[in-house]
XYZ file of C-alpha atoms in Angstrom:
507
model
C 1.997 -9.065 5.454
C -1.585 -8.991 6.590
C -3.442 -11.018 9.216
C -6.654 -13.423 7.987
C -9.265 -15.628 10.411
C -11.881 -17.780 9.186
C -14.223 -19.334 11.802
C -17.239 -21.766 11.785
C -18.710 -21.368 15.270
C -21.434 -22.948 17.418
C -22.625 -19.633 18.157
C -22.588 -15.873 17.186
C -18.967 -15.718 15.799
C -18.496 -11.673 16.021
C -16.381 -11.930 19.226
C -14.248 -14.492 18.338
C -13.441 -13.181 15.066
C -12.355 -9.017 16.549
C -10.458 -11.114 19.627
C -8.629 -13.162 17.006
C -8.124 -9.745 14.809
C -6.524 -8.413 18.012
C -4.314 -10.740 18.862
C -2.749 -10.383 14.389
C -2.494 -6.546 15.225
C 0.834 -6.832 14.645
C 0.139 -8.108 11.203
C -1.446 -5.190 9.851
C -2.499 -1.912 11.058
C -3.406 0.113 8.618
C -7.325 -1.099 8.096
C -9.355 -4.301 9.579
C -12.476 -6.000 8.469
C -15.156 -8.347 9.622
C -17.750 -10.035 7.728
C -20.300 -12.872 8.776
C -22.687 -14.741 7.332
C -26.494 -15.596 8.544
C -28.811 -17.935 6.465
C -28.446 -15.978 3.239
C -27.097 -13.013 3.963
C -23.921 -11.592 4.163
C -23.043 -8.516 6.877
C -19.714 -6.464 6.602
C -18.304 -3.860 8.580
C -14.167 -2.488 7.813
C -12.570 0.738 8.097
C -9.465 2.481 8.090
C -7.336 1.720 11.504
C -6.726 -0.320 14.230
C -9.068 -3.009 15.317
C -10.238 -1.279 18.664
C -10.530 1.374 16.617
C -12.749 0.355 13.488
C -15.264 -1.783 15.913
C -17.251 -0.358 18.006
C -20.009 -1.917 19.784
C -23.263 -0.387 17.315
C -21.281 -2.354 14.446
C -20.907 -5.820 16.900
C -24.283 -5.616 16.746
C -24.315 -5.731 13.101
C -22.494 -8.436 12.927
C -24.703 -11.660 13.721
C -23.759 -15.324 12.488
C -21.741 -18.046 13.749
C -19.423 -18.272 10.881
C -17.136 -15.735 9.578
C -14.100 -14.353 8.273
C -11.631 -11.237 9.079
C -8.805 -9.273 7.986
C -5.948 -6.597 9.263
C -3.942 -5.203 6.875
C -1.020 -3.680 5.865
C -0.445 -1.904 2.685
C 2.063 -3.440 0.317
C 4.386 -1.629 -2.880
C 2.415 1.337 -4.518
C -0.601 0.522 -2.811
C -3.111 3.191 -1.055
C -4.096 3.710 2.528
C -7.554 3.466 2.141
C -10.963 2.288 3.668
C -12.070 0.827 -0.092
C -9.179 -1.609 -0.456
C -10.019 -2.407 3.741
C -10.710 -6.812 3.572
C -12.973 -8.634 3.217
C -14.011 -8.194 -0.363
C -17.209 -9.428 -2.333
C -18.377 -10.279 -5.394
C -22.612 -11.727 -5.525
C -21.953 -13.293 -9.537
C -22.175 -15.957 -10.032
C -22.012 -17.263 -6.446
C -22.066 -14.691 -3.367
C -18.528 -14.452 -1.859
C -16.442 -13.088 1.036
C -12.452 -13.158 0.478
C -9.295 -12.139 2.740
C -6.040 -12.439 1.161
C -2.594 -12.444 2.634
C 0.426 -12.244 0.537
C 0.871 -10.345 -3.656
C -0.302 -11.700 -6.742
C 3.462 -11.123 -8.684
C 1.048 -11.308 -12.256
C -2.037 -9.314 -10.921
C -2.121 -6.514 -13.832
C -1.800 -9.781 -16.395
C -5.014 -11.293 -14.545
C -6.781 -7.585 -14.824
C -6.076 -7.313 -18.303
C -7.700 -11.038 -18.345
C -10.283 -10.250 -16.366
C -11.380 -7.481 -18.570
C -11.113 -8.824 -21.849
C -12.180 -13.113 -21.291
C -13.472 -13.070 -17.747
C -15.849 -9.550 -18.380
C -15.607 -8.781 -14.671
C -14.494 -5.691 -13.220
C -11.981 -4.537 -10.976
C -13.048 -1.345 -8.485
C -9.731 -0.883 -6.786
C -5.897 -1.546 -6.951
C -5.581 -4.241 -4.440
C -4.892 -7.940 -5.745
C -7.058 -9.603 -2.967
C -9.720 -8.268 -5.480
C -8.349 -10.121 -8.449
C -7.615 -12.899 -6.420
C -11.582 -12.645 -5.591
C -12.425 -12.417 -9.000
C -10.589 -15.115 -10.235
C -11.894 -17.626 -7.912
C -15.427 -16.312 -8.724
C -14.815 -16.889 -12.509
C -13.057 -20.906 -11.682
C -16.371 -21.339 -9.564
C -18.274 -20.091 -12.452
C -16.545 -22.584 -14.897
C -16.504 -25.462 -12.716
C -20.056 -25.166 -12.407
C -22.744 -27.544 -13.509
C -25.628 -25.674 -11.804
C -26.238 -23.039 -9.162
C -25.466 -25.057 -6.392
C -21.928 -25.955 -5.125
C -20.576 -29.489 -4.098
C -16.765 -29.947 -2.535
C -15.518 -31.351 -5.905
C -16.583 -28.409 -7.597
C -14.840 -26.102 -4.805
C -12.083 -27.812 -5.128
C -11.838 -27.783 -9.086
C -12.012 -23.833 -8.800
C -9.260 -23.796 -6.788
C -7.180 -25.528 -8.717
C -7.869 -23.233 -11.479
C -6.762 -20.190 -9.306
C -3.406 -22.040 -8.576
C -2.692 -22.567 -12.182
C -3.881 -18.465 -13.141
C -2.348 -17.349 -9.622
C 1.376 -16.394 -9.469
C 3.223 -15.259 -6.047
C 1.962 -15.628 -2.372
C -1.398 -15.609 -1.172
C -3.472 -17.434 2.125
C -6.485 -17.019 1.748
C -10.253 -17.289 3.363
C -13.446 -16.947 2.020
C -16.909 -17.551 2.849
C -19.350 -18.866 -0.399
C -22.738 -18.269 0.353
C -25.226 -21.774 1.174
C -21.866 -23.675 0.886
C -19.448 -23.107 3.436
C -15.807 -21.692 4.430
C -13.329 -22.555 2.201
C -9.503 -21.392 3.013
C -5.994 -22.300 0.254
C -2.797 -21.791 0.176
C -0.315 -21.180 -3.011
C 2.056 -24.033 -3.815
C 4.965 -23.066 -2.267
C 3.239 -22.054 0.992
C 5.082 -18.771 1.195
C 2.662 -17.175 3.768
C 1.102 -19.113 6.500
C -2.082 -20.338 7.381
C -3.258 -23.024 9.996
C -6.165 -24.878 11.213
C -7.742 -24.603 14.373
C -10.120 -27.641 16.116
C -12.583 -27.042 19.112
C -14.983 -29.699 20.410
C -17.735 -27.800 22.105
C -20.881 -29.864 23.775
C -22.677 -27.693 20.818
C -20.744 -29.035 18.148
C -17.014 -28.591 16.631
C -15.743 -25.146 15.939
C -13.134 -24.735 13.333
C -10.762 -22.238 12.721
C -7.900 -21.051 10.362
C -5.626 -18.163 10.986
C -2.168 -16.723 9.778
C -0.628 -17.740 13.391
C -1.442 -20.594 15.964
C -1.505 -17.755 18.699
C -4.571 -16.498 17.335
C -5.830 -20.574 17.926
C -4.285 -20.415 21.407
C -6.201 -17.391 22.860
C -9.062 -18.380 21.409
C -8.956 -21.783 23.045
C -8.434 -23.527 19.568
C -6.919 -26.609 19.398
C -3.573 -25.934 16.337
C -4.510 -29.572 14.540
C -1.838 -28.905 11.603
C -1.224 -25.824 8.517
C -2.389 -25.723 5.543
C -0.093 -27.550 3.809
C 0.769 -25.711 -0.190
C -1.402 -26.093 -2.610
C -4.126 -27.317 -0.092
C -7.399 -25.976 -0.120
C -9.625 -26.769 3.336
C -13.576 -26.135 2.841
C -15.817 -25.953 6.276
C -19.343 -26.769 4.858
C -22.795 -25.293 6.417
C -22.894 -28.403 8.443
C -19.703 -28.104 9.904
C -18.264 -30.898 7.613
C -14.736 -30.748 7.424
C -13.173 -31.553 3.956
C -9.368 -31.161 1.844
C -7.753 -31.543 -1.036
C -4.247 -31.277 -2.537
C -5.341 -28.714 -5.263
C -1.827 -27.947 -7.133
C -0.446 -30.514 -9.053
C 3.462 -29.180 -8.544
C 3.927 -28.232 -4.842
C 7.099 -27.230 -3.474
C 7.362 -26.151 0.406
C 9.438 -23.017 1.036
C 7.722 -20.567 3.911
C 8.842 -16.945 4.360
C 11.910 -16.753 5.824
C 10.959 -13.508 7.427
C 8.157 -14.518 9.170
C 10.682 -16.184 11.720
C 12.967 -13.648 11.529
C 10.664 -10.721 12.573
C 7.290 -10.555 11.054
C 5.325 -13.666 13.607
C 4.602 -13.693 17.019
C 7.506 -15.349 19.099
C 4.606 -17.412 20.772
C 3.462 -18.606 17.486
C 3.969 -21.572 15.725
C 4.332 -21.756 11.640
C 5.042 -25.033 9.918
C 5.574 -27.100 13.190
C 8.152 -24.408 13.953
C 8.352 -22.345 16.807
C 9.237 -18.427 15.877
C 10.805 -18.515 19.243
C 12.696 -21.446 19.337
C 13.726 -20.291 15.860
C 15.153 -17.335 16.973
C 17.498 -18.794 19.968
C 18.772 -20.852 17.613
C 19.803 -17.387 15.324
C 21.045 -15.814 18.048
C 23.406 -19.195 18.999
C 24.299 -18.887 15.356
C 25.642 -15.445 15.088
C 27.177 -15.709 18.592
C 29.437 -18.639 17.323
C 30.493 -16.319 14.199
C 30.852 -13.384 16.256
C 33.558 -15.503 18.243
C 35.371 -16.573 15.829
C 35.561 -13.425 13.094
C 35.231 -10.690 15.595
C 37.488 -12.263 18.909
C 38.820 -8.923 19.494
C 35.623 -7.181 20.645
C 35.474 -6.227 23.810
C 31.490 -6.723 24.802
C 30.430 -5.606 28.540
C 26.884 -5.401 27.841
C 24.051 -7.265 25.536
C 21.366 -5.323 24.859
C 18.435 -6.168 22.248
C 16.372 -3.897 19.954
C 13.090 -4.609 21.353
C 10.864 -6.784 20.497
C 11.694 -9.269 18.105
C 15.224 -9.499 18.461
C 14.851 -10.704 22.475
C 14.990 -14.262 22.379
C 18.347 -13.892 19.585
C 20.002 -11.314 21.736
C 19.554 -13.439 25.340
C 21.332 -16.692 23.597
C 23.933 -14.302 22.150
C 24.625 -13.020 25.732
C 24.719 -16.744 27.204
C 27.283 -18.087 24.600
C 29.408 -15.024 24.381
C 29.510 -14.960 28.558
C 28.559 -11.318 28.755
C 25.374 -9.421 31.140
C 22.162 -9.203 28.769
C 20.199 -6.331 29.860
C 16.888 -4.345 29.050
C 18.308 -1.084 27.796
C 15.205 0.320 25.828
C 11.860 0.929 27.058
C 9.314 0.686 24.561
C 5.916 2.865 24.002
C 3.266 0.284 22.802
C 1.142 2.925 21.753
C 3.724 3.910 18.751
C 3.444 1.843 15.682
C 5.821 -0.510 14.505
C 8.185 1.605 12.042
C 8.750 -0.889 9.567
C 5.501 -1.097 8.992
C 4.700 3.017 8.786
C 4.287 4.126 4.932
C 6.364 7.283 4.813
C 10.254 7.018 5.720
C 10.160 11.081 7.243
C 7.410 9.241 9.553
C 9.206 6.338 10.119
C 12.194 8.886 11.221
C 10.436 10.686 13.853
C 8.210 7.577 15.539
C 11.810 6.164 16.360
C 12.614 8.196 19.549
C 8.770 8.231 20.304
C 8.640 3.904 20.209
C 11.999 4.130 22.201
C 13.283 5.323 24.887
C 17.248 4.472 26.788
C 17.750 3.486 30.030
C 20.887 5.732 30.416
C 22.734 3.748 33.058
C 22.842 0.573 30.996
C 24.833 2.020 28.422
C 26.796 4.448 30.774
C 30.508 4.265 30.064
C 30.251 0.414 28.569
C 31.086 -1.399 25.565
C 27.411 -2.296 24.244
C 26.763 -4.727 21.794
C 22.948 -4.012 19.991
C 21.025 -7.071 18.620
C 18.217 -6.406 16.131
C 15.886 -8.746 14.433
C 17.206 -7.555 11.037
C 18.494 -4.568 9.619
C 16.090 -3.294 6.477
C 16.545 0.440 5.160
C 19.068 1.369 8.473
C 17.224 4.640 9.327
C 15.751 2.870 12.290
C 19.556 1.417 12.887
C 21.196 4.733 12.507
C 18.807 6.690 15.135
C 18.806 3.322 17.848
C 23.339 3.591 17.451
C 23.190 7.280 18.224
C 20.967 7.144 21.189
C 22.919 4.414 22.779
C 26.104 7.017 22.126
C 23.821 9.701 23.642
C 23.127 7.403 26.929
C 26.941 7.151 27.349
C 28.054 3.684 25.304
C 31.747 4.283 24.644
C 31.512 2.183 22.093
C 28.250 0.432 19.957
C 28.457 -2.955 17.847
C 25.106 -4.012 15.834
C 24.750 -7.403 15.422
C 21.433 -8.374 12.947
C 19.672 -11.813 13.377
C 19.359 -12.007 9.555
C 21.578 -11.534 6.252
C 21.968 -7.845 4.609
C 18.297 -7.454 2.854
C 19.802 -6.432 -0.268
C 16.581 -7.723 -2.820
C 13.357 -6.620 -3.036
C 10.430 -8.685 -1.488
C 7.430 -9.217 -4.058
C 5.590 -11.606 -1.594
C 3.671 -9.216 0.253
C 6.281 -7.524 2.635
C 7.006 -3.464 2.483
C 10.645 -3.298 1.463
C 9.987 -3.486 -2.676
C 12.778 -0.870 -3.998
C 16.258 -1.268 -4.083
C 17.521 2.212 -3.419
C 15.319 2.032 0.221
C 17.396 -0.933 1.577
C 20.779 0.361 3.128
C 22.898 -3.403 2.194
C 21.201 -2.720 -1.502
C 24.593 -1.289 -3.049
C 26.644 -1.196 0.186
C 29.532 -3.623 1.730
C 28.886 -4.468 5.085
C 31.410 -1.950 6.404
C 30.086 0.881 4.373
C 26.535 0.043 6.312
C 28.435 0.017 9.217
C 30.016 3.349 8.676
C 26.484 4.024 7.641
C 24.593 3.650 10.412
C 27.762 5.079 12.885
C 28.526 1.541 14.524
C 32.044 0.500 15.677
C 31.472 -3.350 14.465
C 28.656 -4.940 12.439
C 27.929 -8.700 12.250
C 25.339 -10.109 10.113
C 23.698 -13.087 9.917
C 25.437 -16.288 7.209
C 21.986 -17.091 5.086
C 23.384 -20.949 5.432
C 23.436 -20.392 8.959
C 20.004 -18.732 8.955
C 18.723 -21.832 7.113
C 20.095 -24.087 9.278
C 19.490 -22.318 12.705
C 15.579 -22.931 11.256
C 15.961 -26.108 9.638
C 17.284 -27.584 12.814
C 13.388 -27.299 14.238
C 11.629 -28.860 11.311
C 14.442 -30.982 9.212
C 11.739 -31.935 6.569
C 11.302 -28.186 5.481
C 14.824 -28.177 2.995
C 13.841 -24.534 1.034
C 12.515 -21.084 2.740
C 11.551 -18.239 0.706
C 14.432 -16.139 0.963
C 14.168 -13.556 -1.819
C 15.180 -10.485 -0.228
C 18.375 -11.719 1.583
C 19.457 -13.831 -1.481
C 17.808 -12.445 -4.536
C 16.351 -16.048 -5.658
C 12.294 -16.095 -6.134
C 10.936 -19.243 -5.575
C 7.841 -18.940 -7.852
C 10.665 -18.435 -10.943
C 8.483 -15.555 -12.396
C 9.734 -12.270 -11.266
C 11.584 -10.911 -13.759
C 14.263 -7.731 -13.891
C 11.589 -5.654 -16.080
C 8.797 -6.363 -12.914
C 11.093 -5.317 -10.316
C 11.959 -2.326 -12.051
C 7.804 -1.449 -12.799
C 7.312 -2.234 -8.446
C 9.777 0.092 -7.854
C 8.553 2.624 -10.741
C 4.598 2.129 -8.632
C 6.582 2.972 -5.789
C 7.940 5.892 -6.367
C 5.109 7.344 -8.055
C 2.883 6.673 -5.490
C 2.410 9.170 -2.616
C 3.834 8.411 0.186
C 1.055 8.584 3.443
C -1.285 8.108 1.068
C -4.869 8.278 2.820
C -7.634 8.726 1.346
C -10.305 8.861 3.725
C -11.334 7.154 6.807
C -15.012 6.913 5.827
C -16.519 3.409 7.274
C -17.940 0.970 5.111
C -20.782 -1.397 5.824
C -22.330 -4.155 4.031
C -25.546 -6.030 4.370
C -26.099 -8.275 1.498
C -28.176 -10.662 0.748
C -26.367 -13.422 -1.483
C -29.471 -15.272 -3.585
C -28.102 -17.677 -6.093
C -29.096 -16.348 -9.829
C -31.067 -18.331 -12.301
């Protein structure tokens, strides 16, 4: 899960693109990464961090052009902490270009090994944003008549990266003296939509991983990307598409509307917060009928995600919703945090009880989703330490019992808690009186029910099913063979990395 913005702009485009980078924090925190482009040259800054954090206002400076693209990240299985696999990348052969990449090539060490020995290019780190770069450079390269680029040719490259490309990946990327040119793979697993503004100047465009990023910018959301679709901004602010894939099949993240978007966002004409009522009107009504006995005086959500799921919950079950933990929004979110023992500790740091909201009652817990349960175990004890006599969990989503291969941190088996567990051994588990899950059907529906023409989500990791049909026993078992070998705060070095380039065609 990482954050991407592309922008064409009337004017310097530096702003826009570290308020838009803001606004995806929660996409990625580990490093962030702007790059613009002015006449023929390329300018780069990215670093290790937080957004506020990597930009300061010597590098604004650096940063001139009014079109652009940017990145936040958030390392994925086996992969490093570290300012060289920070986004944007580029490659200046045969064409200059700037990519960001959200999502996991599931063949990436099959394109290396391609790359190597047929393409001749080289790959400088372990991320597969860089393949991804370098395959789209070599398609360019073959679709080619000369060094100049037209939208056909564009367009014929990137339908050779959907047919080399397995797994998820939205993408933006900036080709020098031809424009911004953003795709999406075929089953649209991660998402990516376009942005309109009409300016006296001109029309700005826009695409982003979320519409909130459009909305604080003042961005008009015109539609997504649809899969397979590749959408090129040319220097002239030309706006221009093309179905790319010749087998599409639309099935978006499941977890994205479970916990990984903003509420206030909206992803494939669905709205994350509408979405999540409906889960939490779902698991009320099988709460009622396969758990009647509970007695529930209080409803109290894991904040933040799990608000809008845990205030239906309290309206159909007839029972107080209340505020019982106080967040610090200076603590990172601990799903995303690399090592588990830091993951452990950040818990009582990100929350904090209000003691007389779980004072002698019966408290019923709603969270977003229940992943590897260390998070679960700590939140059950506190509420037991603030006085609950007794604490239910209730989880938005299904037991995550598969690894995710799409670019989300949960890729080994023996991390998830519902891995090799019943439900009331993770209830014993995580010291809960009661546990409810989420019905997948149910979660299907309670999403379907906003958007009826979306009929399959990407549900992997609840389910076990990979909608690309290429992940394999033997690749699950080398992911969680990377993961384990690879250390586990891995960081090596904050050093800041700037780039000013300037992209001349060759020949």
């Amino acid at each position: 899960m990482c954050g991407i913005l592309g922008v064409v702009a009337t004017t310097r485009v530096n702003q826009l693109l570290y308020d838009g980078l803001q606004v995806l924090q929660h996409r990625g925190q580990d490093a962030a990464g702007i790059a613009t482009a002015e006449g023929g040259r390329f300018h780069m800054h990215k670093s290790s961090g937080l957004v506020r954090d990597v930009f300061r206002t010597r590098n604004m400076r650096d940063l001139p052009g009014n079109w652009g693209i940017a990145h936040v990240r958030y390392p994925t299985a086996g992969s490093a902490s570290s300012a060289a696999e920070a986004q944007p990348f580029y490659v200046n052969s045969p064409f200059g270009i700037m990519l960001a990449h959200n999502g996991n090539l599931t063949n990436a060490e099959d394109l290396k090994r391609e790359m190597f020995l047929s393409d001749l290019r080289h790959i400088n780190t372990n991320s597969d944003s860089e393949v991804l770069l370098n395959v789209l450079a070599h398609e360019l390269q073959a679709a080619a008549s000369s060094f100049r680029l037209d939208q056909d040719t564009v367009f014929k490259a990137v339908a050779g990266v959907h047919r080399r490309c397995r797994g998820a990946y939205a993408t933006v990327a900036m080709i020098s003296g031809t424009g911004l040119l953003a795709f999406r793979d075929p089953y649209g697993i991660r998402p990516l939509v376009i942005g309109r503004n009409d300016t006296p100047a001109g029309t700005e465009w826009m695409v982003a991983s979320e519409s909130v990023a459009l909305d604080v910018l003042g961005f008009r959301l015109v539609r997504d990307v649809a899969p397979g679709e590749a959408i090129l901004i040319d220097a002239e602010g030309g706006f221009h598409s093309r179905q790319c894939a010749t087998h599409t099949v639309h099935a978006p993240c499941m977890f994205e509307f479970v916990y990984l978007a903003r509420p206030d966002s909206l992803i494939d004409n669905i709205s994350v917060y509408d979405a999540r009522i409906k889960m939490g009107e779902f698991l009320a009504r099988k709460l009622r009928s396969t758990m009647p006995h509970l007695e529930i005086d209080v409803v109290i959500p894991i904040p933040d995600s799990s608000r809008p799921s845990a205030m239906e919950m309290a309206h159909h079950l007839n029972v107080p919703y209340r505020e019982g933990f106080v967040k610090n929004r200076y603590i990172g979110r601990t799903f995303i945090m690399p090592g588990l023992s830091i993951r452990r500790k950040s818990v009582r740091q990100k929350l904090n009880a209000i003691h007389q909201e779980f004072r002698g009652k019966k408290v019923l817990l709603v969270d977003d989703s229940i992943v590897r349960g260390t998070t679960s175990r700590e939140i059950v004890q506190m509420a037991r330490d603030a006085g609950a006599t007794q604490v239910y969990m209730a989880s938005a989503a299904p037991p995550v019992r598969f690894a995710n291969v799409y670019g989300i941190d949960m890729p080994t088996r023996h991390e998830l808690i519902a891995s090799n567990r019943t439900e009331d051994e993770i209830c014993a588990e995580i010291g809960a009186d009661a546990l409810i899950y989420q019905d997948l059907e149910d979660l299907k529906a309670a999403v379907r029910a906003l958007n009826p023409v979306i009929s399959v989500f990407e549900t992997s990791c609840f389910d076990g099913c990979y909608v690309t049909g290429d992940v394999t026993a033997e690749y699950l078992d080398g992911v969680e063979t990377q993961r384990s070998e690879a250390p586990s705060d891995a960081s090596e070095g904050a050093a800041q990395m700037d780039l000013n380039l300037v992209t001349g065609h060759e020949g």
